[in-house]
Coordinates of C-alpha atoms (C1' of nucleotides) in Angstrom, one line a residue:
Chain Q
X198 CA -63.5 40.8 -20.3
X199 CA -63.8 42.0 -23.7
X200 CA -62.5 39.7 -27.1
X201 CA -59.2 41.9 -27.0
X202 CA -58.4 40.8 -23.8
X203 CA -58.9 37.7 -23.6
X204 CA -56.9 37.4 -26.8
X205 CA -54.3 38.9 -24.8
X206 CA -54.9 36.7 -21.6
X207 CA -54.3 33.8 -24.1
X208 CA -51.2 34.6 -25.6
X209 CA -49.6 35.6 -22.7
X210 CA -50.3 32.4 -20.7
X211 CA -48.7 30.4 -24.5
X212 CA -45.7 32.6 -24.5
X213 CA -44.7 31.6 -20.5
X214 CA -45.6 27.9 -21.2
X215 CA -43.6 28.6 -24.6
X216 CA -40.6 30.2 -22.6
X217 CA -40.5 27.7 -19.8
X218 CA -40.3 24.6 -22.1
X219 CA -37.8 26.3 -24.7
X220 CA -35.1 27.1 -22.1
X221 CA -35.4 23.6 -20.7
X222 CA -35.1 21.6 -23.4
X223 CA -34.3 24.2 -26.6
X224 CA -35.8 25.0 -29.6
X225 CA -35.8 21.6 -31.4
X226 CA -36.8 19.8 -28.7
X227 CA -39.7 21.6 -27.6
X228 CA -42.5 20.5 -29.9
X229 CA -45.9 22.5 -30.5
X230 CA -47.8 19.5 -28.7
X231 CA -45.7 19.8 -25.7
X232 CA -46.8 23.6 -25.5
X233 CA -50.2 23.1 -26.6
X234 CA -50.4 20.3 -23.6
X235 CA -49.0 22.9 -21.2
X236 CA -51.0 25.5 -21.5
X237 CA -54.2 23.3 -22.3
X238 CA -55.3 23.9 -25.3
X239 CA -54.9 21.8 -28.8
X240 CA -52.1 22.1 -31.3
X241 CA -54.2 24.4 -33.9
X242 CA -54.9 27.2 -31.3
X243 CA -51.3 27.5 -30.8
X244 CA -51.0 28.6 -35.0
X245 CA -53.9 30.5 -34.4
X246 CA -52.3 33.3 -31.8
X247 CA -48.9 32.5 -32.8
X248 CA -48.9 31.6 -36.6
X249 CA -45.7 29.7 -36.4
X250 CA -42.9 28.1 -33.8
X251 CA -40.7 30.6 -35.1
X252 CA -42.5 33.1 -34.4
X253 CA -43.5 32.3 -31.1
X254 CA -39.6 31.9 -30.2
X255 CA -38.5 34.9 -32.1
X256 CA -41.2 36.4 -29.2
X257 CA -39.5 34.4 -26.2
X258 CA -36.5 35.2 -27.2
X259 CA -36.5 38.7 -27.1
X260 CA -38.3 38.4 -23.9
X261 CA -35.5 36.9 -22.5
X262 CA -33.1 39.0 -23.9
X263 CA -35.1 42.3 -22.7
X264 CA -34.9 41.0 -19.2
X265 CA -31.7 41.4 -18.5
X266 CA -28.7 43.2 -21.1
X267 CA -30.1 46.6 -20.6
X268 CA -29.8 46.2 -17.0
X269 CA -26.3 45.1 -17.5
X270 CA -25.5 48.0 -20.4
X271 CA -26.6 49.9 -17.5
X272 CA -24.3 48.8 -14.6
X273 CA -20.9 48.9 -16.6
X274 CA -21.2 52.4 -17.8
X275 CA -21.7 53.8 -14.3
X276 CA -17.9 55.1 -14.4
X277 CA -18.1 56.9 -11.2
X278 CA -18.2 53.4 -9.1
X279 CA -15.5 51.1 -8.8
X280 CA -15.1 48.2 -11.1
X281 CA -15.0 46.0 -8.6
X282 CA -18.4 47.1 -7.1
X283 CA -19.7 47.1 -10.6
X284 CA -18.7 43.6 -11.7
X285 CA -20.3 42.3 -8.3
X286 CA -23.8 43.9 -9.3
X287 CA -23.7 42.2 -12.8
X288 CA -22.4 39.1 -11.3
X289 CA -25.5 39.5 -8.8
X290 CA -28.2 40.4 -11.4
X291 CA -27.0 37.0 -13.5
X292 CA -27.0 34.9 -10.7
X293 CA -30.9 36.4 -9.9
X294 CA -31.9 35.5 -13.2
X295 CA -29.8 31.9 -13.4
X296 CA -30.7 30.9 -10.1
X297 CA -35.1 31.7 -11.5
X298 CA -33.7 29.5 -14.6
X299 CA -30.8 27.0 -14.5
X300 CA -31.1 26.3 -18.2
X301 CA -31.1 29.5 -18.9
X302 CA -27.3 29.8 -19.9
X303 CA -27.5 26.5 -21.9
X304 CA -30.1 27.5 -23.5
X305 CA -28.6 30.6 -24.7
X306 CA -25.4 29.3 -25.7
X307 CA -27.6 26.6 -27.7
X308 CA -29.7 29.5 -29.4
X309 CA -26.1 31.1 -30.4
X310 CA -25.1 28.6 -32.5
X311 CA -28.4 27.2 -33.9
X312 CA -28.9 30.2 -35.6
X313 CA -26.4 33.5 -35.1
X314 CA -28.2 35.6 -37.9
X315 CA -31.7 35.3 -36.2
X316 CA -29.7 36.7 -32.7
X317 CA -28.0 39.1 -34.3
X318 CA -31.2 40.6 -36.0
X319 CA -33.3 40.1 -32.9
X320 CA -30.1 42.2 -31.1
X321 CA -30.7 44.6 -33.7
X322 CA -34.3 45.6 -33.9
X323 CA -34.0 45.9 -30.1
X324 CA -30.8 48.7 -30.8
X325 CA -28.6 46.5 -28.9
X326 CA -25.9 46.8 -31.0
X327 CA -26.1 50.8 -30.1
X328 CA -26.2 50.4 -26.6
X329 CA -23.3 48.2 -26.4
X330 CA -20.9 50.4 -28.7
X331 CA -21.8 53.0 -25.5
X332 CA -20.4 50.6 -23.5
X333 CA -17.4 49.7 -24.8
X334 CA -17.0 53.3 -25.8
X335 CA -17.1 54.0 -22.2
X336 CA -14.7 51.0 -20.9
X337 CA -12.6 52.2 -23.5
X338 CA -12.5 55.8 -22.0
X339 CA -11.9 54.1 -18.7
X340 CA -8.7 52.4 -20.2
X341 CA -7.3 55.4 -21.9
X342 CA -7.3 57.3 -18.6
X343 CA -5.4 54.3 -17.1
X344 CA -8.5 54.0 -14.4
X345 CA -8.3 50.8 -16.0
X346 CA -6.0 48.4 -17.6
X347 CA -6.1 48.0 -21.5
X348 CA -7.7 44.4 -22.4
X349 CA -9.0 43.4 -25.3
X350 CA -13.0 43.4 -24.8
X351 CA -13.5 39.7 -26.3
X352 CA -11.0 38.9 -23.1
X353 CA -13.0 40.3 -20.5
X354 CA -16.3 38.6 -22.4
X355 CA -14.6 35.5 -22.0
X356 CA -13.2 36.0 -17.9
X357 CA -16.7 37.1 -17.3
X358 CA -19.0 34.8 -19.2
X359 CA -16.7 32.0 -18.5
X360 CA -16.4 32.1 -15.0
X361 CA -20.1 33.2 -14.4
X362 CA -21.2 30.6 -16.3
X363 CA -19.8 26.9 -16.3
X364 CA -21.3 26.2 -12.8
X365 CA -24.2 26.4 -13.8
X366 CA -23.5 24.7 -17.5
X367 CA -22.2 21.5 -15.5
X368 CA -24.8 22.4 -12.2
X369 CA -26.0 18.1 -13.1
X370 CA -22.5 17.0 -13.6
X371 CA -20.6 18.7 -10.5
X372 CA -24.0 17.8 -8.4
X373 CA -24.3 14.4 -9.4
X374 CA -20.4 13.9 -8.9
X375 CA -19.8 16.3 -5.8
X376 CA -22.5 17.4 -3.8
X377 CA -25.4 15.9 -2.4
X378 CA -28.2 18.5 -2.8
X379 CA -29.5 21.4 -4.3
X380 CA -28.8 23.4 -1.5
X381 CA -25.2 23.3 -1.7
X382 CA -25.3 24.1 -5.0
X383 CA -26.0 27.5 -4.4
X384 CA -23.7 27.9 -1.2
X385 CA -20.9 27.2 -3.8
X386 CA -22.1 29.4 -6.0
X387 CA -22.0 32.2 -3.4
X388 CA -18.4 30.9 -2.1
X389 CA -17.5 31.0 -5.8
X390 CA -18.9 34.2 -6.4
X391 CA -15.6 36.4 -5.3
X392 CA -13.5 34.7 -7.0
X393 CA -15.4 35.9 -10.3
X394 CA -15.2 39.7 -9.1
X395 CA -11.8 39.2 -8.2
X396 CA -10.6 37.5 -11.0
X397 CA -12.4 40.2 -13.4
X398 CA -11.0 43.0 -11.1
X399 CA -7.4 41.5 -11.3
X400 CA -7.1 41.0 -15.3
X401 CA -8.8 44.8 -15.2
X402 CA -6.7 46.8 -12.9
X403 CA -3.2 44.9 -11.8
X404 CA -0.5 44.8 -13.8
X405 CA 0.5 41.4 -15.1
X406 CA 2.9 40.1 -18.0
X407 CA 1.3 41.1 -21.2
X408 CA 1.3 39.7 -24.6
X409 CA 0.9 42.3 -27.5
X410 CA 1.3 40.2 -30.2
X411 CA -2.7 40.4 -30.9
X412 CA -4.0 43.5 -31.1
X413 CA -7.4 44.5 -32.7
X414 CA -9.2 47.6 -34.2
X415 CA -11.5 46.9 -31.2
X416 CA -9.2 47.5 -28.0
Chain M
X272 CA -10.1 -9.4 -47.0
X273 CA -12.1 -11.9 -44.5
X274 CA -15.5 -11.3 -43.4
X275 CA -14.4 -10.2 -40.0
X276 CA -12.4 -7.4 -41.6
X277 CA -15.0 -6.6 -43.8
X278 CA -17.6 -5.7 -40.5
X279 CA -14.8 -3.9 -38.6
X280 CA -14.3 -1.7 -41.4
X281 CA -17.7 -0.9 -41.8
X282 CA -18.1 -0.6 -38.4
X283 CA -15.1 1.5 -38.1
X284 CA -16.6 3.8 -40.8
X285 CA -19.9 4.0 -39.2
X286 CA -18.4 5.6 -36.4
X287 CA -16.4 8.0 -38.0
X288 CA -19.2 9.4 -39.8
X289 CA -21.6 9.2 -37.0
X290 CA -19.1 11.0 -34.4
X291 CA -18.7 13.6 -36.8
X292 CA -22.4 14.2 -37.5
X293 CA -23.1 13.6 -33.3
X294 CA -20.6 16.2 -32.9
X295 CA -21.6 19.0 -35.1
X296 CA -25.3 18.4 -34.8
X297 CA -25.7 17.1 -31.7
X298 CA -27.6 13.6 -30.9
X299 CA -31.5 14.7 -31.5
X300 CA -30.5 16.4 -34.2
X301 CA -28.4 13.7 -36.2
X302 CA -30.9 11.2 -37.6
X303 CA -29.8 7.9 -38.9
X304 CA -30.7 8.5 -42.4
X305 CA -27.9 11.3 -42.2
X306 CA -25.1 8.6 -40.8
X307 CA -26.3 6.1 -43.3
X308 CA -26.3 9.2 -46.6
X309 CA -22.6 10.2 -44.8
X310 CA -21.6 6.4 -45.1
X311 CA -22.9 6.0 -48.3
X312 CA -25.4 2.9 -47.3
X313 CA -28.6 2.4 -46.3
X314 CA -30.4 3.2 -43.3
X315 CA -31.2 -0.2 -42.2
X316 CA -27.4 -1.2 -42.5
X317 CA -26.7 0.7 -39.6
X318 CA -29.1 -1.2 -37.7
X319 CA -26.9 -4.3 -38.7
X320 CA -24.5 -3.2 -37.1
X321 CA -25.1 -1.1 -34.7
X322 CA -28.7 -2.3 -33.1
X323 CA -29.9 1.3 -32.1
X324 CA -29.0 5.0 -32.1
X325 CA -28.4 4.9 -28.7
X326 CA -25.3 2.0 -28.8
X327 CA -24.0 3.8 -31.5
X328 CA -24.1 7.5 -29.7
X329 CA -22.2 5.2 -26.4
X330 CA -19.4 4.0 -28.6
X331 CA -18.8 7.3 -30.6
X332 CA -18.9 9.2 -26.7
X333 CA -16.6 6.8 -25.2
X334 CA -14.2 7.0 -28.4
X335 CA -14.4 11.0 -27.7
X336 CA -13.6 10.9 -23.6
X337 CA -10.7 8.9 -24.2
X338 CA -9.0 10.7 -26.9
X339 CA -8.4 13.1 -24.0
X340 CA -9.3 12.7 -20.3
X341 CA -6.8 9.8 -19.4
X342 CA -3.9 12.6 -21.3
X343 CA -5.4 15.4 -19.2
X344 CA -5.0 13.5 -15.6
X345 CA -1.1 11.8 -16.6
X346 CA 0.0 16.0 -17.3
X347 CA -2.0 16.6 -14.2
X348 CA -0.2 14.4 -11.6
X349 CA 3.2 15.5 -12.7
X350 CA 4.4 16.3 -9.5
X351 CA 8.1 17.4 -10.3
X352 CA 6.7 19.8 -12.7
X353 CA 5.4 23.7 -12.2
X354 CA 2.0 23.9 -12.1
X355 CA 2.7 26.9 -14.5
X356 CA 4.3 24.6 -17.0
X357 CA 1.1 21.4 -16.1
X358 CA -1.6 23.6 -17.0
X359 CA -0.4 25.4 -20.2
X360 CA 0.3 21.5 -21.4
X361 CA -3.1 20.4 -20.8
X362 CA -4.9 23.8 -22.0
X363 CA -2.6 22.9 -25.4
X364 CA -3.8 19.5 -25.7
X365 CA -7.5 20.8 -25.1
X366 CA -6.6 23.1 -28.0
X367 CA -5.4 20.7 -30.5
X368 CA -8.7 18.7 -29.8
X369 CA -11.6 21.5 -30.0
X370 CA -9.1 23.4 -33.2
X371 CA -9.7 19.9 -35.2
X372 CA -13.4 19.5 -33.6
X373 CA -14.7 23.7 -32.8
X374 CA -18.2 21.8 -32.2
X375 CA -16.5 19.8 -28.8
X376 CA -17.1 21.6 -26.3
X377 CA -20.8 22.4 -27.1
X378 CA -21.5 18.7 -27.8
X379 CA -20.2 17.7 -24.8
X380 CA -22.0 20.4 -22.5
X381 CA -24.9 19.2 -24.3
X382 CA -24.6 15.8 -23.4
X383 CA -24.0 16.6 -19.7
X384 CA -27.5 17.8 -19.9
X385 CA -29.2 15.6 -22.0
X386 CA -27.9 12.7 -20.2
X387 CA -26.0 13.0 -16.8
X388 CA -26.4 9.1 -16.0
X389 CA -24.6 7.7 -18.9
X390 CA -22.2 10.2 -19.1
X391 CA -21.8 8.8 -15.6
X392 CA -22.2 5.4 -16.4
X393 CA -19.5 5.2 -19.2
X394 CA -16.9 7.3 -17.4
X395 CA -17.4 4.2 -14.3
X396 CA -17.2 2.0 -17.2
X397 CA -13.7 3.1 -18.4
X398 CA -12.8 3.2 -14.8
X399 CA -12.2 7.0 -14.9
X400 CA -13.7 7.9 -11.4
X401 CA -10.8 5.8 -10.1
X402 CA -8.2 7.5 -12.3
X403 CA -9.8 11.1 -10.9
X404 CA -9.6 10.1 -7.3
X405 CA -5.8 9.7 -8.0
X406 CA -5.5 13.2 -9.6
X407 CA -7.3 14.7 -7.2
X408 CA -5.2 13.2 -4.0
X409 CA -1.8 14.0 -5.9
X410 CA -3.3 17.7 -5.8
X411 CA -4.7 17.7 -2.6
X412 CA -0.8 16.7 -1.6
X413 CA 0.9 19.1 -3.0
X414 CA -1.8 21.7 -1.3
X415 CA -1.0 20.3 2.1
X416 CA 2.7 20.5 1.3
X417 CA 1.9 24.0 0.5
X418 CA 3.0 23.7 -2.8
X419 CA -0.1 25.1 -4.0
X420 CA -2.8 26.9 -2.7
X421 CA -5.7 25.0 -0.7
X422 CA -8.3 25.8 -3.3
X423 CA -12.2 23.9 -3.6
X424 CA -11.7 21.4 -6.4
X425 CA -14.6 22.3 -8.5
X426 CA -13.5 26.1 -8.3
X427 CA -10.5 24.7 -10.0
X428 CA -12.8 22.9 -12.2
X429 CA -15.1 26.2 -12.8
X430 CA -11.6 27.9 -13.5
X431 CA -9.9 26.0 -15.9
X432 CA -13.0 25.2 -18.1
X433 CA -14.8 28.6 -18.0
X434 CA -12.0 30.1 -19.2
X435 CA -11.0 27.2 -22.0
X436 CA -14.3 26.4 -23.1
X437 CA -16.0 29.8 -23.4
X438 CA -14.6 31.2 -27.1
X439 CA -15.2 27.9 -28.8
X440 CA -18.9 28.3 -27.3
X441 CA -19.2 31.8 -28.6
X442 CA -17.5 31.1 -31.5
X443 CA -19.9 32.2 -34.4
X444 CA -21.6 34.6 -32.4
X445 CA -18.0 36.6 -31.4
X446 CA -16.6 36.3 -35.0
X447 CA -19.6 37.6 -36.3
X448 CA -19.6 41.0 -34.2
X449 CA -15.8 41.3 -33.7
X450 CA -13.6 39.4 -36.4
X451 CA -13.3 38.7 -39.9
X452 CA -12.4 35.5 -39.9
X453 CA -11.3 32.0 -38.7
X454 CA -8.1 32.7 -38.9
X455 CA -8.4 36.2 -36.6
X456 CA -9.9 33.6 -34.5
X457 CA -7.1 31.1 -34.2
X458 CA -5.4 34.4 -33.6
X459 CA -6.9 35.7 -30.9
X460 CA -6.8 31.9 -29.4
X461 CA -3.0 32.0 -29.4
X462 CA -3.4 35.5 -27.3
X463 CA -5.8 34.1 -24.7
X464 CA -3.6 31.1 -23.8
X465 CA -1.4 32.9 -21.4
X466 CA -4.1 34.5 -19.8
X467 CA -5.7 31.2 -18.9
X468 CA -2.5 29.8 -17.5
X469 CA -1.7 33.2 -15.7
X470 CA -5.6 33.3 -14.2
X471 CA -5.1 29.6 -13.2
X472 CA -1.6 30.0 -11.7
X473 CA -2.9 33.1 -9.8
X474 CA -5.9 31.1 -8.5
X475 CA -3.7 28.2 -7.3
X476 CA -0.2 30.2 -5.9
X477 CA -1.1 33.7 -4.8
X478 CA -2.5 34.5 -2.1
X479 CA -5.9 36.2 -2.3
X480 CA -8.4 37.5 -0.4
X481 CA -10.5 34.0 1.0
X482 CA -14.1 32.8 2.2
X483 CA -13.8 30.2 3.9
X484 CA -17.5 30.0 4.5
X485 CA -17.8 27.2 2.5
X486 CA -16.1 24.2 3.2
X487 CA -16.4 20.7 1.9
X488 CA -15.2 17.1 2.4
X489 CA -13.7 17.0 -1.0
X490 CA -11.1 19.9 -0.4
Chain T
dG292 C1' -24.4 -8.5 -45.4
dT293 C1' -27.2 -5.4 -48.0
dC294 C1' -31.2 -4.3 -50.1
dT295 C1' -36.7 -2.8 -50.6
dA296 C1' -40.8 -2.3 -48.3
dT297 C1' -43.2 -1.0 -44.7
dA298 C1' -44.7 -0.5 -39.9
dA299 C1' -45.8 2.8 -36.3
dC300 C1' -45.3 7.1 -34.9
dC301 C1' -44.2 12.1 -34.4
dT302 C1' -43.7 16.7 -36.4
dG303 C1' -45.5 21.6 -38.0
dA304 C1' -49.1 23.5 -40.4
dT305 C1' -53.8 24.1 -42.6
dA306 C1' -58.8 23.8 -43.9
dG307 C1' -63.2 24.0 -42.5
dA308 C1' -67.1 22.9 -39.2
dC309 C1' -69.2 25.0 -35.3
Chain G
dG60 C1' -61.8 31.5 -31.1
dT61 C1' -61.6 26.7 -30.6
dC62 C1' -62.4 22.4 -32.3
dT63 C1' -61.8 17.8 -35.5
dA64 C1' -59.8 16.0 -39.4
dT65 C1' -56.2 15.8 -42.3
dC66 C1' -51.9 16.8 -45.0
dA67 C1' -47.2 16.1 -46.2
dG68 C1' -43.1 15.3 -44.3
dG69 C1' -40.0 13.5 -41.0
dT70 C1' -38.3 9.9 -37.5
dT71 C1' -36.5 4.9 -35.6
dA72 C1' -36.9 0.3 -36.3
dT73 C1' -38.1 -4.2 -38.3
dA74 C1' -39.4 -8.1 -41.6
dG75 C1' -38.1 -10.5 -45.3
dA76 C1' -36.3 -11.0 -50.2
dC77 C1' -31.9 -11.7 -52.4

DNA sequence: GTCTATAACCTGATAGAC
DNA sequence: GTCTATCAGGTTATAGAC
């Protein structure tokens, strides 16, 4: 195994030990010792691959991100599917990647408001910003066709985001208050899973009383 | 002024300062040298009063939970009202809370995680698991009286709270990619009410499409 | 009661030996 | 490349003067 690759060996096994102890316990929390531990070498060698903790997040993090918004870009534009059908496979991609990572929506929400700029930029040098004006230009298409029903995008961020993610925000609360086991957890999560797609599919396609008192440049 | 008076003040100014530093920075993050600058004392005067950073974090949490849970359950078990009329009451007095304190909701996800046991342990302390049995069997009455729609309690729960809780969470992150500012925000707030009431009221009066796959001794 | 001084420890980061 | 030693800074908490 040549120099190079071993170099590459290395950083590879600090960035999952990185990534695995930032989405548990966040940024703050995680200290360079605790990753250093993890991954079995001492504190210096971490600066050495990685020359800072920022860095080393600002590379988790877009790892993270990478792993699963494209795939979800991708779903919602395919306009010749039903919504319904749609919202069930982005539903079922999240619930692939929470189930892997519990803290993983915590830990995101976290990131959001630790430091907005540094997501935003990090959004931005991976052209996210691009790709999602597709998608919104394409919902938007959808709406002014009446295929579906005009909502202001922030609204269905919030049905979807909402609902697909305070189970597993409160996963230690509701567990420790209502269930016994782990197991159960993720039968309620299937049980609650079409009430998501049919909540999403309801604001997006039935006709309910409407208030147009707030309207925005971007619906 | 007699000595007594003197402490409680203090004591009654520590904990303003320290809730509003727990809140917006969470507890790692607050350190007591930032209470004790915020107070205008020093750090071992905290100490004086308040033994340790952890005493002082259960007093400013239980201070929080009961500014609004015991309000929450009294709209809740209002029998002779609509459900309609129930739920817009307590999303408005959630409102009024996380409007004066955006920072809420995060802080109190956060503590969830950090610490089920004595978010646990303080809620038994102020006798609140009692209180929620009683909420819950008023609801579970007026679902066998078919008043309302036989729905899994913590889908209620998922509901409500998803849907409340999810634009203060994004907050900096939304108003950085679709508004201009905080008061487009409060804005936008205003025109998401009724579609948390109308979701909720849906979820608990229509009839919908079921799985009754999953069933559980607390519905 | 409130202060200064300090204990004991943890943090991220670097310099330099090997 | 990986180590030891160390830096400069932060943390909670306490002892003891006043």
């Amino acid at each position: 195994m040549s120099a190079a690759e071993i170099h590459d060996n290395m950083e590879a096994r600090i960035l999952k030990a990185a990534k695995s102890l930032f989405i548990e316990k966040g940024f703050e929390e995680t200290s360079m010792s605790d990753i250093a531990a993890n991954v079995g070498i001492n504190r210096p060698g971490l600066h050495y691959y990685f020359r800072t903790k920022d860095k080393m997040f600002h590379a988790v993090f877009e790892d993270i991100i990478l792993s699963i918004v494209p795939k979800v870009f991708t779903i919602l534009m395919q306009q010749e599917r039903p919504i319904a059908q749609r919202i069930e496979e982005v539903v079922n991609a999240y619930y692939s990647l929470f189930l892997q990572n519990p803290n993983l929506p915590m830990f995101i929400i976290r990131e959001m408001n630790r430091d907005v700029s540094q997501l935003v930029e990090t959004a931005t040098r991976l052209h996210l910003p691009d790709r999602l004006k597709e998608v919104t230009d394409s919902l938007q298409e959808e709406m002014a066709h009446g295929k579906l029903r005009r909502v202001p995008l922030p609204f269905l961020f919030y049905n979807l985001y909402g609902l697909l993610v305070m189970p597993f925000l409160t996963q230690n609360f509701v567990t420790s208050i209502y269930l016994d086991n782990e197991k159960t957890f993720v039968e309620m999560l299937n049980a609650w899973k079409p009430y998501i797609v049919l909540q999403m599919t309801t604001l997006l396609t039935c006709d309910m009383p409407r208030d147009d008192s707030f309207s925005t440049p971007f619906l």
